[in-house]
Amino acid sequence: MKVFTTRVIPEEGLQLLQHAGITVTQWSTERELTQEELVAACQQSDALLFAGGKNIDRAFMEQCRHLKVISLLSVGYDNVDLKAATELGIQITNTPEVLSNATADTAFLLMQAVARKAFYQHKRIIKGEWGFSAPTANLGIDIAGKTLGIWGLGHIGYVMAQRCRYAFGMKIIYCNRHRNEAAEQDLQATYVSFDELLQQSDILSVHASLTPETKEKFNKDAFSKMKPTAIFINTARGGIHNEADLITALQEGSIWGAGLDVTNPEPMQPDNPLLDMPTVAILPHIGSATQETRNAMSRLAAENIIAALGGRPVPNPVNHLYAL
Ligand code: DGY
């Protein structure tokens, strides 16, 4: 059996595949594969391990319908046409939960970086602007005791809420498709409507999937309902916020700050005005990028492939989720 990977993957997943007797070919060139190259590589393979690249659309899968599985090295699956995959009989899998701590840590990091204008202060030193300091200069805002609003209380949102509750004694409110009784008991979290989330959050952290319903949910209208002192954090998908509206909201003071690990579009261009704002912190989509987490993701992605190629149920199927 043969697997093609769209990037070089962490060693532990690679070894699992090889020990299972699978031949692995990795795309190791630092350039995106063209669609023709990807199709050609997949035509020599039984499975695709997708670790980044262009969206997996119906046209691609129609040419590669022999693939037993497309194993995503991500929890997000918004880049795949799940309906087409299911109709064509291609199994799609993802890597949930193993990246929850690392991604929540990134949201936690951005929250603090924004509150204390950390990235901006760092840039001032590089530019030789440390200079004269005064008690009224360089002021950030406190986080302790403030209200954290979670939009999308899945695994990552839950870990972020835990971090904030235990480290900063924050009050937790959340808006989700379903109530989460564990969070209500363990974290004294309060279930609120979307408008209440916007109005009451001091920090609002996005942890939802990108779907047609969540696309650009955080737009001019949403930002206008938030507190002028609020911080918006997005470590989920850039498509969930309208970036032009976010820039205007920050410029006009509808909200105070923003921390993004995901941007809309990606990659962010270096002349984006967000990069010069004191109360903004941007990272280049590195939420799950720790050695331990990426190894765990690669193991899970490999296990999904080994199961599919062995004709066994895969640990993390996502095909059915398009119908939800
Ligand atoms: C994920 O796992 O979905 C990360 O955001 C990487 O895309």
Coordinates of C-alpha atoms and ligand atoms in Angstrom, one line a residue:
M1 CA 0.0 0.0 0.0
K2 CA 1.1 3.5 -0.8
V3 CA 0.5 6.9 0.9
F4 CA 1.3 10.4 -0.4
T5 CA 1.8 13.3 2.0
T6 CA 1.4 16.9 0.9
R7 CA 4.1 18.0 3.3
V8 CA 6.9 16.4 5.3
I9 CA 5.2 15.0 8.4
P10 CA 6.5 14.6 11.9
E11 CA 8.6 11.5 12.4
E12 CA 6.3 9.5 14.7
G13 CA 3.4 9.3 12.2
L14 CA 5.9 8.5 9.4
Q15 CA 7.3 5.6 11.5
L16 CA 3.9 4.2 12.3
L17 CA 3.0 4.1 8.6
Q18 CA 6.3 2.5 7.7
H19 CA 6.1 -0.1 10.4
A20 CA 2.7 -1.0 9.0
G21 CA 4.4 -1.8 5.8
I22 CA 3.1 1.2 3.9
T23 CA 5.3 3.0 1.4
V24 CA 5.3 6.7 2.1
T25 CA 6.1 9.4 -0.5
Q26 CA 6.4 12.9 0.9
W27 CA 6.2 16.2 -1.0
S28 CA 9.4 17.9 0.4
T29 CA 9.7 20.9 -1.9
E30 CA 8.9 24.2 -0.3
R31 CA 6.3 25.1 -2.9
E32 CA 2.7 24.3 -3.2
L33 CA 1.8 21.3 -5.3
T34 CA -0.1 22.2 -8.5
Q35 CA -3.4 20.4 -8.9
E36 CA -1.9 18.3 -11.7
E37 CA 1.1 17.2 -9.5
L38 CA -1.3 16.3 -6.7
V39 CA -3.5 14.2 -8.9
A40 CA -0.5 12.5 -10.5
A41 CA 0.9 11.7 -7.1
C42 CA -2.5 10.4 -5.8
Q43 CA -2.9 8.2 -8.8
Q44 CA 0.1 6.3 -7.6
S45 CA -1.3 6.1 -4.1
D46 CA -4.0 4.3 -2.0
A47 CA -4.3 7.1 0.5
L48 CA -3.5 10.8 0.8
L49 CA -2.2 12.4 4.0
F50 CA -3.2 16.0 3.6
A51 CA -1.0 18.3 5.7
G52 CA -1.7 21.6 3.8
G53 CA -2.4 22.8 0.3
K54 CA -5.3 23.9 -1.9
N55 CA -8.9 22.9 -1.0
I56 CA -9.9 19.4 -1.7
D57 CA -12.8 19.8 -4.0
R58 CA -15.1 17.6 -6.0
A59 CA -13.1 18.0 -9.2
F60 CA -10.0 16.7 -7.5
M61 CA -11.8 13.8 -5.8
E62 CA -13.5 12.8 -9.1
Q63 CA -10.0 12.2 -10.5
C64 CA -8.9 10.4 -7.4
R65 CA -12.0 8.4 -6.4
H66 CA -9.8 5.3 -5.9
L67 CA -8.4 6.8 -2.7
K68 CA -9.5 4.8 0.3
V69 CA -8.9 7.7 2.7
I70 CA -7.9 11.3 2.8
S71 CA -6.4 11.8 6.2
L72 CA -6.3 15.4 7.3
L73 CA -3.5 16.5 9.6
S74 CA -5.8 19.0 11.2
V75 CA -8.9 19.1 13.3
G76 CA -10.5 21.6 10.8
Y77 CA -12.1 20.1 7.7
D78 CA -13.6 23.2 6.1
N79 CA -11.1 22.8 3.2
V80 CA -12.8 19.6 2.1
D81 CA -16.0 19.1 0.2
L82 CA -17.4 16.4 2.5
K83 CA -20.6 15.9 0.6
A84 CA -18.6 15.2 -2.6
A85 CA -16.2 12.9 -0.7
T86 CA -19.1 10.9 0.8
E87 CA -20.9 10.6 -2.6
L88 CA -17.7 9.4 -4.2
G89 CA -17.0 6.9 -1.4
I90 CA -13.8 8.6 -0.1
Q91 CA -13.3 8.4 3.7
I92 CA -12.2 11.7 5.3
T93 CA -10.6 11.8 8.7
N94 CA -9.2 14.5 11.0
T95 CA -7.1 14.8 14.2
P96 CA -9.3 16.1 17.0
E97 CA -8.5 16.6 20.7
V98 CA -4.7 16.0 20.6
L99 CA -4.3 19.7 19.6
S100 CA -6.7 21.2 22.1
N101 CA -4.1 22.1 24.7
A102 CA -1.7 23.7 22.2
T103 CA -4.4 25.7 20.4
A104 CA -6.0 26.9 23.6
D105 CA -2.5 27.9 24.8
T106 CA -2.2 30.0 21.7
A107 CA -5.5 31.8 22.4
F108 CA -4.4 32.3 26.1
L109 CA -1.1 33.7 24.8
L110 CA -2.8 36.1 22.4
M111 CA -5.2 37.3 25.1
Q112 CA -2.3 38.3 27.3
A113 CA -0.2 39.7 24.5
V114 CA -3.1 42.0 23.5
A115 CA -4.0 43.1 27.0
R116 CA -0.4 44.2 27.6
K117 CA 0.3 45.4 24.0
A118 CA 3.3 42.9 24.1
F119 CA 4.0 42.5 20.4
Y120 CA 3.9 46.3 20.0
Q121 CA 6.2 47.0 22.9
H122 CA 8.6 44.4 21.5
K123 CA 8.7 46.2 18.2
R124 CA 9.3 49.6 19.9
I125 CA 12.5 48.3 21.5
I126 CA 13.7 46.9 18.1
K127 CA 13.1 50.4 16.6
G128 CA 15.1 52.1 19.4
E129 CA 11.9 53.6 20.9
W130 CA 12.2 52.4 24.6
G131 CA 13.1 56.0 25.5
F132 CA 11.6 58.0 28.4
S133 CA 9.0 56.2 30.4
A134 CA 6.2 57.7 32.5
P135 CA 3.5 56.2 34.9
T136 CA 0.9 57.0 32.3
A137 CA 2.7 55.4 29.4
N138 CA 2.5 51.9 28.0
L139 CA -0.6 51.0 29.8
G140 CA -2.4 47.7 29.1
I141 CA -5.5 46.3 30.8
D142 CA -5.9 43.7 33.6
I143 CA -7.4 40.3 32.8
A144 CA -8.1 39.0 36.3
G145 CA -11.7 38.8 37.2
K146 CA -12.9 39.9 33.8
T147 CA -15.5 38.0 31.7
L148 CA -14.4 35.5 29.1
G149 CA -16.9 34.8 26.3
I150 CA -16.4 31.5 24.4
W151 CA -18.0 31.2 21.0
G152 CA -18.0 27.4 20.2
L153 CA -17.5 25.4 23.4
G154 CA -15.9 22.2 21.9
H155 CA -12.6 20.7 23.3
I156 CA -10.4 23.7 22.5
G157 CA -12.9 26.3 23.8
Y158 CA -13.3 24.2 27.0
V159 CA -9.5 24.1 27.6
M160 CA -9.3 27.9 27.0
A161 CA -12.2 28.4 29.5
Q162 CA -10.3 26.2 32.1
R163 CA -7.1 28.1 31.6
C164 CA -8.9 31.5 32.1
R165 CA -11.0 30.3 35.1
Y166 CA -8.1 28.8 37.0
A167 CA -5.3 31.3 36.1
F168 CA -7.3 34.5 36.2
G169 CA -10.5 33.8 38.1
M170 CA -12.4 34.9 35.0
K171 CA -16.2 34.6 34.8
I172 CA -17.0 32.3 31.9
I173 CA -20.0 32.8 29.5
Y174 CA -20.4 30.8 26.4
C175 CA -22.6 30.5 23.2
N176 CA -22.8 27.1 21.6
R177 CA -25.2 25.0 19.5
H178 CA -25.8 22.9 22.6
R179 CA -25.5 23.5 26.4
N180 CA -22.5 22.0 28.1
E181 CA -23.4 20.9 31.5
A182 CA -19.9 19.9 32.4
A183 CA -18.7 23.4 31.8
E184 CA -21.6 24.8 33.7
Q185 CA -20.7 22.7 36.7
D186 CA -17.0 22.6 36.6
L187 CA -16.3 26.2 35.5
Q188 CA -19.6 27.9 36.6
A189 CA -20.0 28.8 32.9
T190 CA -23.2 30.5 31.9
Y191 CA -25.0 29.8 28.6
V192 CA -25.9 33.0 26.7
S193 CA -27.3 34.1 23.4
F194 CA -24.9 35.4 20.7
D195 CA -26.0 39.0 21.4
E196 CA -25.4 38.5 25.1
L197 CA -22.0 37.1 24.4
L198 CA -21.1 40.2 22.3
Q199 CA -22.5 42.6 24.9
Q200 CA -21.0 41.0 28.1
S201 CA -17.6 39.6 27.0
D202 CA -14.4 41.5 28.0
I203 CA -12.5 38.9 26.1
L204 CA -14.3 37.1 23.3
S205 CA -12.5 34.0 22.0
V206 CA -13.7 32.1 18.9
H207 CA -13.4 28.3 18.9
A208 CA -16.0 27.3 16.3
S209 CA -15.6 25.5 12.9
L210 CA -15.9 27.5 9.7
T211 CA -19.2 26.6 8.0
P212 CA -21.6 28.6 5.9
E213 CA -23.4 29.6 9.1
T214 CA -20.3 30.8 10.9
K215 CA -18.7 32.5 7.9
E216 CA -18.0 36.2 8.7
K217 CA -20.2 36.0 11.8
F218 CA -17.9 38.6 13.4
N219 CA -18.7 41.5 11.1
K220 CA -19.5 45.2 11.5
D221 CA -22.8 44.5 13.2
A222 CA -21.3 42.0 15.7
F223 CA -18.3 44.3 16.5
S224 CA -20.7 47.2 17.1
K225 CA -22.5 45.3 19.8
M226 CA -19.2 44.6 21.8
K227 CA -17.8 46.6 24.6
P228 CA -15.3 49.4 23.5
T229 CA -12.9 47.8 26.0
A230 CA -13.3 44.3 24.6
I231 CA -10.6 42.1 23.1
F232 CA -11.5 39.8 20.2
I233 CA -9.4 36.5 19.8
N234 CA -9.6 34.1 16.9
T235 CA -7.6 30.9 16.8
A236 CA -10.2 29.0 14.8
R237 CA -10.5 30.1 11.2
G238 CA -9.9 33.5 9.6
G239 CA -13.1 33.1 7.6
I240 CA -15.2 33.5 10.8
H241 CA -14.4 37.2 10.9
N242 CA -14.6 39.9 8.3
E243 CA -11.2 41.4 8.4
A244 CA -12.0 44.8 6.9
D245 CA -14.8 45.2 9.5
L246 CA -12.4 44.2 12.2
I247 CA -9.9 46.8 11.1
T248 CA -12.6 49.5 11.1
A249 CA -13.9 48.4 14.5
L250 CA -10.4 48.8 16.0
Q251 CA -9.8 52.1 14.2
E252 CA -13.1 53.5 15.3
G253 CA -12.8 52.1 18.9
S254 CA -15.9 49.8 18.7
I255 CA -13.5 47.3 20.3
W256 CA -10.2 47.7 22.1
G257 CA -8.0 45.0 20.8
A258 CA -7.6 41.8 18.8
G259 CA -5.4 38.7 18.8
L260 CA -5.4 36.5 15.7
D261 CA -3.7 33.2 14.9
V262 CA -5.8 32.9 11.8
T263 CA -6.5 35.7 9.3
N264 CA -8.8 36.4 6.4
P265 CA -7.2 35.8 3.9
E266 CA -4.0 33.8 4.8
P267 CA -1.2 34.5 4.6
M268 CA -1.7 38.1 5.9
Q269 CA 0.1 40.6 3.7
P270 CA 2.9 42.6 5.5
D271 CA 1.2 45.9 4.8
N272 CA -2.0 44.9 6.7
P273 CA -2.9 47.8 9.1
L274 CA -3.5 45.4 11.9
L275 CA 0.2 44.7 12.1
D276 CA 0.9 48.3 13.2
M277 CA -1.8 48.6 15.8
P278 CA -0.6 48.7 19.5
T279 CA -3.5 46.5 20.8
V280 CA -3.2 43.8 18.1
A281 CA -1.2 40.6 18.1
I282 CA -1.0 38.4 15.1
L283 CA 0.5 34.9 14.7
P284 CA 0.9 33.0 11.4
H285 CA -1.6 30.1 12.1
I286 CA 0.7 28.2 14.5
G287 CA -2.0 27.2 17.0
S288 CA -1.1 23.5 17.1
A289 CA 2.6 24.0 16.3
T290 CA 4.4 22.3 19.2
Q291 CA 6.7 19.3 18.8
E292 CA 4.5 17.1 21.0
T293 CA 1.2 18.1 19.4
R294 CA 2.4 17.8 15.9
N295 CA 3.8 14.4 16.6
A296 CA 0.5 13.4 18.2
M297 CA -1.4 14.7 15.2
S298 CA 0.8 12.8 12.8
R299 CA 0.3 9.6 14.8
L300 CA -3.4 10.0 14.7
A301 CA -3.4 10.8 11.0
A302 CA -1.3 7.7 10.4
E303 CA -3.7 5.5 12.6
N304 CA -6.6 6.7 10.5
I305 CA -4.8 5.6 7.3
I306 CA -3.7 2.3 8.7
A307 CA -7.3 1.5 9.8
A308 CA -8.8 2.6 6.5
L309 CA -6.3 0.6 4.4
G310 CA -6.8 -2.4 6.6
G311 CA -10.5 -2.2 6.0
R312 CA -11.3 -1.3 9.7
P313 CA -13.4 1.5 11.0
V314 CA -11.3 4.7 11.2
P315 CA -10.9 6.4 14.6
N316 CA -11.8 9.9 13.4
P317 CA -14.3 10.0 10.5
V318 CA -15.8 13.3 9.5
N319 CA -17.8 12.5 6.4
H320 CA -21.1 12.6 8.2
L321 CA -20.5 16.1 9.6
Y322 CA -21.6 18.0 6.4
A323 CA -25.1 16.9 7.1
L324 CA -25.2 18.5 10.6
Ligands
DGY1 C1 -6.3 22.6 12.6 O1 -6.0 21.6 13.1 O2 -7.5 22.8 12.1 C2 -5.3 23.8 12.5 O3 -6.0 25.0 12.5 C3 -4.4 23.6 11.4 O4 -5.1 23.9 10.2

